[in-house]
mmCIF file of C-alpha atoms and ligand atoms in Angstrom:
data_model
loop_
_atom_site.group_PDB
_atom_site.id
_atom_site.type_symbol
_atom_site.label_atom_id
_atom_site.label_comp_id
_atom_site.label_asym_id
_atom_site.label_seq_id
_atom_site.Cartn_x
_atom_site.Cartn_y
_atom_site.Cartn_z
ATOM 1 C CA MET A 3 -53.103 -50.542 -65.334
ATOM 2 C CA ILE A 4 -55.656 -48.843 -63.008
ATOM 3 C CA VAL A 5 -58.474 -46.939 -64.329
ATOM 4 C CA GLY A 6 -60.334 -44.897 -62.264
ATOM 5 C CA VAL A 7 -64.140 -44.018 -62.308
ATOM 6 C CA LEU A 8 -65.071 -40.647 -61.320
ATOM 7 C CA ALA A 9 -67.609 -41.783 -58.241
ATOM 8 C CA LEU A 10 -69.199 -38.362 -57.714
ATOM 9 C CA GLN A 11 -72.505 -39.130 -59.649
ATOM 10 C CA GLY A 12 -73.920 -41.128 -62.034
ATOM 11 C CA ASP A 13 -73.617 -44.922 -63.422
ATOM 12 C CA VAL A 14 -70.179 -45.982 -61.897
ATOM 13 C CA ARG A 15 -70.643 -49.592 -61.299
ATOM 14 C CA GLU A 16 -71.478 -50.183 -64.666
ATOM 15 C CA HIS A 17 -68.482 -48.842 -65.921
ATOM 16 C CA ILE A 18 -66.010 -50.253 -63.033
ATOM 17 C CA SER A 19 -67.777 -53.811 -64.043
ATOM 18 C CA ALA A 20 -67.252 -53.014 -67.837
ATOM 19 C CA LEU A 21 -63.442 -52.221 -67.113
ATOM 20 C CA SER A 22 -63.135 -55.469 -65.127
ATOM 21 C CA ASP A 23 -64.234 -57.502 -67.711
ATOM 22 C CA CYS A 24 -61.395 -56.084 -70.210
ATOM 23 C CA GLY A 25 -59.050 -57.248 -67.555
ATOM 24 C CA VAL A 26 -57.925 -53.790 -65.970
ATOM 25 C CA GLY A 27 -57.819 -52.533 -62.618
ATOM 26 C CA ALA A 28 -60.711 -50.477 -61.663
ATOM 27 C CA LEU A 29 -61.089 -47.741 -59.024
ATOM 28 C CA GLU A 30 -63.906 -45.593 -57.823
ATOM 29 C CA VAL A 31 -62.249 -42.058 -57.855
ATOM 30 C CA ARG A 32 -63.600 -39.362 -55.251
ATOM 31 C CA THR A 33 -60.301 -37.854 -53.675
ATOM 32 C CA LEU A 34 -57.227 -36.357 -55.134
ATOM 33 C CA SER A 35 -54.911 -39.446 -54.035
ATOM 34 C CA GLU A 36 -57.245 -41.607 -55.637
ATOM 35 C CA LEU A 37 -56.937 -39.728 -58.471
ATOM 36 C CA GLU A 38 -53.355 -39.876 -58.169
ATOM 37 C CA SER A 39 -53.253 -43.425 -58.063
ATOM 38 C CA VAL A 40 -54.887 -44.407 -61.552
ATOM 39 C CA GLN A 41 -53.514 -44.148 -65.111
ATOM 40 C CA ALA A 42 -56.638 -43.027 -66.841
ATOM 41 C CA LEU A 43 -60.095 -42.080 -65.610
ATOM 42 C CA VAL A 44 -63.523 -42.734 -66.895
ATOM 43 C CA ILE A 45 -66.245 -40.488 -66.507
ATOM 44 C CA PRO A 46 -69.755 -41.639 -66.465
ATOM 45 C CA GLY A 47 -72.855 -40.724 -67.671
ATOM 46 C CA GLY A 48 -74.988 -38.876 -64.858
ATOM 47 C CA GLU A 49 -75.845 -35.248 -64.669
ATOM 48 C CA SER A 50 -72.829 -32.970 -66.017
ATOM 49 C CA THR A 51 -73.836 -30.142 -63.747
ATOM 50 C CA THR A 52 -74.207 -31.964 -60.673
ATOM 51 C CA ILE A 53 -70.697 -33.945 -61.760
ATOM 52 C CA SER A 54 -69.010 -30.462 -61.944
ATOM 53 C CA LYS A 55 -70.270 -28.907 -58.632
ATOM 54 C CA LEU A 56 -69.241 -32.196 -56.610
ATOM 55 C CA ALA A 57 -65.736 -32.116 -58.656
ATOM 56 C CA ARG A 58 -65.469 -28.722 -57.046
ATOM 57 C CA ALA A 59 -66.644 -29.647 -53.436
ATOM 58 C CA PHE A 60 -64.623 -32.708 -53.319
ATOM 59 C CA ASP A 61 -61.556 -30.772 -54.421
ATOM 60 C CA LEU A 62 -61.149 -32.828 -57.483
ATOM 61 C CA PHE A 63 -61.914 -30.157 -60.568
ATOM 62 C CA ASP A 64 -58.452 -28.638 -60.963
ATOM 63 C CA GLY A 65 -56.447 -32.069 -60.479
ATOM 64 C CA ILE A 66 -58.754 -33.654 -63.133
ATOM 65 C CA GLN A 67 -58.005 -30.500 -65.438
ATOM 66 C CA GLN A 68 -54.444 -30.737 -64.869
ATOM 67 C CA ARG A 69 -54.328 -34.421 -65.551
ATOM 68 C CA ILE A 70 -56.159 -33.868 -68.616
ATOM 69 C CA LYS A 71 -53.471 -31.384 -69.878
ATOM 70 C CA ALA A 72 -50.779 -33.513 -69.066
ATOM 71 C CA GLY A 73 -51.996 -36.282 -71.506
ATOM 72 C CA MET A 74 -54.056 -38.446 -69.393
ATOM 73 C CA PRO A 75 -56.439 -40.994 -70.909
ATOM 74 C CA VAL A 76 -59.994 -40.127 -70.327
ATOM 75 C CA PHE A 77 -63.100 -41.862 -71.781
ATOM 76 C CA GLY A 78 -66.135 -39.855 -70.883
ATOM 77 C CA SER A 79 -69.911 -41.560 -71.921
ATOM 78 C CA CYS A 80 -72.819 -38.767 -72.049
ATOM 79 C CA ALA A 81 -72.464 -36.432 -68.983
ATOM 80 C CA GLY A 82 -69.022 -37.476 -69.492
ATOM 81 C CA LEU A 83 -68.800 -36.070 -72.639
ATOM 82 C CA ILE A 84 -70.204 -32.575 -71.715
ATOM 83 C CA LEU A 85 -67.350 -32.390 -68.993
ATOM 84 C CA LEU A 86 -64.814 -32.996 -71.707
ATOM 85 C CA ALA A 87 -65.961 -30.617 -74.209
ATOM 86 C CA ASP A 88 -64.449 -27.109 -74.339
ATOM 87 C CA ARG A 89 -67.479 -25.547 -75.397
ATOM 88 C CA VAL A 90 -71.192 -26.482 -74.156
ATOM 89 C CA LEU A 91 -74.377 -25.368 -75.771
ATOM 90 C CA ASP A 92 -77.510 -25.242 -73.411
ATOM 91 C CA ALA A 93 -75.456 -25.325 -70.567
ATOM 92 C CA ILE A 94 -76.871 -23.681 -66.996
ATOM 93 C CA VAL A 95 -75.498 -20.458 -66.081
ATOM 94 C CA GLY A 96 -71.790 -20.990 -64.659
ATOM 95 C CA GLN A 97 -71.544 -24.468 -65.793
ATOM 96 C CA GLU A 98 -68.022 -25.470 -65.716
ATOM 97 C CA SER A 99 -66.298 -28.350 -68.136
ATOM 98 C CA PHE A 100 -62.976 -30.269 -67.545
ATOM 99 C CA GLY A 101 -62.556 -29.446 -71.435
ATOM 100 C CA GLY A 102 -59.582 -30.684 -73.281
ATOM 101 C CA LEU A 103 -62.041 -32.050 -76.209
ATOM 102 C CA ASN A 104 -61.726 -29.408 -78.586
ATOM 103 C CA VAL A 105 -65.590 -29.615 -79.784
ATOM 104 C CA THR A 106 -68.841 -27.739 -78.917
ATOM 105 C CA ALA A 107 -71.498 -30.198 -77.528
ATOM 106 C CA ARG A 108 -75.255 -29.430 -77.059
ATOM 107 C CA ARG A 109 -76.728 -31.008 -74.009
ATOM 108 C CA ASN A 110 -80.004 -32.437 -74.592
ATOM 109 C CA ALA A 111 -79.720 -32.361 -77.925
ATOM 110 C CA PHE A 112 -82.072 -35.628 -78.487
ATOM 111 C CA GLY A 113 -84.560 -33.795 -76.185
ATOM 112 C CA ARG A 114 -85.661 -35.010 -72.988
ATOM 113 C CA GLN A 115 -85.927 -38.255 -70.868
ATOM 114 C CA VAL A 116 -88.890 -39.493 -72.661
ATOM 115 C CA ASP A 117 -86.812 -39.120 -75.905
ATOM 116 C CA SER A 118 -84.334 -41.355 -74.943
ATOM 117 C CA PHE A 119 -83.420 -44.171 -77.649
ATOM 118 C CA GLU A 120 -81.454 -47.193 -78.722
ATOM 119 C CA SER A 121 -80.142 -47.174 -82.017
ATOM 120 C CA ASP A 122 -77.451 -49.854 -83.836
ATOM 121 C CA ILE A 123 -74.486 -47.884 -85.083
ATOM 122 C CA GLU A 124 -71.081 -47.917 -86.990
ATOM 123 C CA PHE A 125 -68.238 -47.620 -84.836
ATOM 124 C CA LYS A 126 -64.911 -46.608 -86.673
ATOM 125 C CA GLY A 127 -62.589 -48.834 -84.422
ATOM 126 C CA ILE A 128 -64.319 -51.741 -83.246
ATOM 127 C CA THR A 129 -64.846 -55.014 -85.573
ATOM 128 C CA GLY A 130 -67.822 -57.193 -85.718
ATOM 129 C CA PRO A 131 -71.745 -56.585 -85.691
ATOM 130 C CA LYS A 132 -73.183 -52.709 -85.543
ATOM 131 C CA PHE A 133 -72.851 -51.339 -81.659
ATOM 132 C CA ARG A 134 -76.443 -51.194 -79.792
ATOM 133 C CA ALA A 135 -75.895 -47.369 -78.655
ATOM 134 C CA ILE A 136 -78.410 -46.395 -75.468
ATOM 135 C CA PHE A 137 -79.375 -42.408 -75.606
ATOM 136 C CA ILE A 138 -80.661 -40.791 -72.172
ATOM 137 C CA ARG A 139 -80.957 -37.229 -72.618
ATOM 138 C CA ALA A 140 -78.044 -37.446 -74.622
ATOM 139 C CA PRO A 141 -75.815 -34.969 -75.918
ATOM 140 C CA TRP A 142 -74.574 -34.620 -79.518
ATOM 141 C CA ILE A 143 -71.176 -32.815 -81.096
ATOM 142 C CA GLU A 144 -72.281 -29.873 -82.952
ATOM 143 C CA GLU A 145 -68.926 -28.547 -84.052
ATOM 144 C CA CYS A 146 -65.803 -30.531 -84.044
ATOM 145 C CA SER A 147 -62.532 -29.176 -84.421
ATOM 146 C CA GLU A 148 -59.456 -29.862 -86.581
ATOM 147 C CA GLY A 149 -57.953 -32.976 -85.006
ATOM 148 C CA VAL A 150 -60.885 -34.616 -83.675
ATOM 149 C CA GLU A 151 -61.712 -37.840 -85.238
ATOM 150 C CA VAL A 152 -65.457 -38.869 -85.729
ATOM 151 C CA LEU A 153 -66.233 -42.535 -84.766
ATOM 152 C CA ALA A 154 -69.703 -42.581 -85.148
ATOM 153 C CA GLN A 155 -72.659 -40.169 -86.203
ATOM 154 C CA ILE A 156 -76.426 -40.029 -85.851
ATOM 155 C CA ASP A 157 -78.034 -38.254 -88.765
ATOM 156 C CA ASN A 158 -74.742 -36.336 -89.872
ATOM 157 C CA HIS A 159 -74.380 -35.450 -85.740
ATOM 158 C CA PRO A 160 -71.284 -36.622 -84.423
ATOM 159 C CA VAL A 161 -72.151 -38.911 -81.389
ATOM 160 C CA ALA A 162 -68.708 -40.495 -80.444
ATOM 161 C CA VAL A 163 -65.208 -38.517 -81.005
ATOM 162 C CA ARG A 164 -61.289 -39.196 -79.971
ATOM 163 C CA SER A 165 -58.810 -36.896 -80.076
ATOM 164 C CA GLY A 166 -55.337 -38.065 -78.839
ATOM 165 C CA ASN A 167 -56.112 -39.754 -75.585
ATOM 166 C CA LEU A 168 -59.590 -38.728 -75.136
ATOM 167 C CA LEU A 169 -62.618 -40.948 -76.260
ATOM 168 C CA ALA A 170 -66.107 -39.426 -75.528
ATOM 169 C CA THR A 171 -69.375 -40.830 -76.699
ATOM 170 C CA SER A 172 -73.146 -39.345 -76.194
ATOM 171 C CA PHE A 173 -74.222 -42.857 -75.440
ATOM 172 C CA HIS A 174 -73.655 -45.136 -72.620
ATOM 173 C CA PRO A 175 -71.767 -48.519 -73.900
ATOM 174 C CA GLU A 176 -71.733 -49.149 -69.748
ATOM 175 C CA LEU A 177 -75.199 -49.864 -69.785
ATOM 176 C CA THR A 178 -74.816 -53.146 -72.473
ATOM 177 C CA ARG A 179 -73.033 -56.148 -72.264
ATOM 178 C CA ASP A 180 -71.313 -55.118 -75.191
ATOM 179 C CA ASN A 181 -67.778 -53.983 -73.936
ATOM 180 C CA ARG A 182 -65.904 -53.312 -77.165
ATOM 181 C CA ILE A 183 -66.011 -49.788 -76.681
ATOM 182 C CA HIS A 184 -64.297 -50.267 -73.175
ATOM 183 C CA ARG A 185 -62.048 -52.451 -74.772
ATOM 184 C CA TYR A 186 -61.126 -49.931 -77.746
ATOM 185 C CA PHE A 187 -60.557 -47.291 -74.587
ATOM 186 C CA VAL A 188 -58.118 -49.489 -72.882
ATOM 187 C CA GLU A 189 -56.359 -51.470 -75.724
ATOM 188 C CA THR A 190 -55.998 -48.699 -77.947
ATOM 189 C CA ILE A 191 -56.051 -45.677 -76.006
ATOM 190 C CA CYS A 192 -54.822 -46.366 -72.237
ATOM 191 C CA ASN A 193 -51.980 -49.186 -73.411
ATOM 192 C CA ASN A 194 -50.652 -46.956 -76.062
ATOM 193 C CA ALA A 195 -50.309 -43.928 -73.674
ATOM 194 C CA LEU A 196 -48.531 -46.343 -71.048
ATOM 195 C CA ARG A 197 -46.115 -47.406 -73.290
ATOM 196 C CA VAL A 198 -45.173 -43.435 -74.423
ATOM 197 C CA GLY A 199 -44.930 -42.711 -70.831
ATOM 198 C CA VAL A 200 -48.004 -40.389 -70.271
HETATM 199 N N1 LIG B 313 -78.438 -34.426 -69.878
HETATM 200 C C1 LIG B 313 -77.400 -35.113 -69.215
HETATM 201 C C2 LIG B 313 -76.433 -33.799 -68.889
HETATM 202 O O1 LIG B 313 -76.600 -32.935 -69.008
HETATM 203 C C3 LIG B 313 -76.529 -36.280 -69.438
HETATM 204 C C4 LIG B 313 -77.763 -37.620 -69.460
HETATM 205 C C5 LIG B 313 -76.609 -38.745 -69.091
HETATM 206 O O2 LIG B 313 -75.544 -38.878 -69.013
HETATM 207 N N2 LIG B 313 -77.465 -39.691 -69.630
HETATM 208 O O3 LIG B 313 -75.556 -33.887 -67.953
#
């Protein structure tokens, strides 16, 4: 299986390395043909406004949206969560998301860059010690619709969710050496999707 990492802006290298550690092929995706050659996609942390504009400029926006609708497994971290959310609060005027995840995300919900923090959290679906989660100008999920499973929360705000083949975290698992969340994505979501032929 090859998992792509949308490589327009953001912490692409870190995701590539976490995915490689999980034993799957990892490919940077910048073109439609690269998108067509992957079975799953990671949308990295970075700046959601920039990534969505570049996805339009690189002619990838509609292709990604269609693949999401068709059931491609996608993991979005931080800016990636915002880009998967159907509704975004505190967005800039005209900001677009790929959507697919039936949640309302609030950008920069925990504050500005100086309010970035780390926290040990429980993450439903992974075993072992709590997960060290790194939050950088992170969003939270303000409202979750039916069918969206909350996997982790901070102060009653969901910060990790799954819906079907979509996984999203407000924090950056790619910035730690702990690959359990990437492994969860590969083993629980991607492998299952491959088995049923998405
Ligand atoms: N605040 C950023 C945005 O709105 C996300 C920050 C991040 O990915 N670390 O896109």
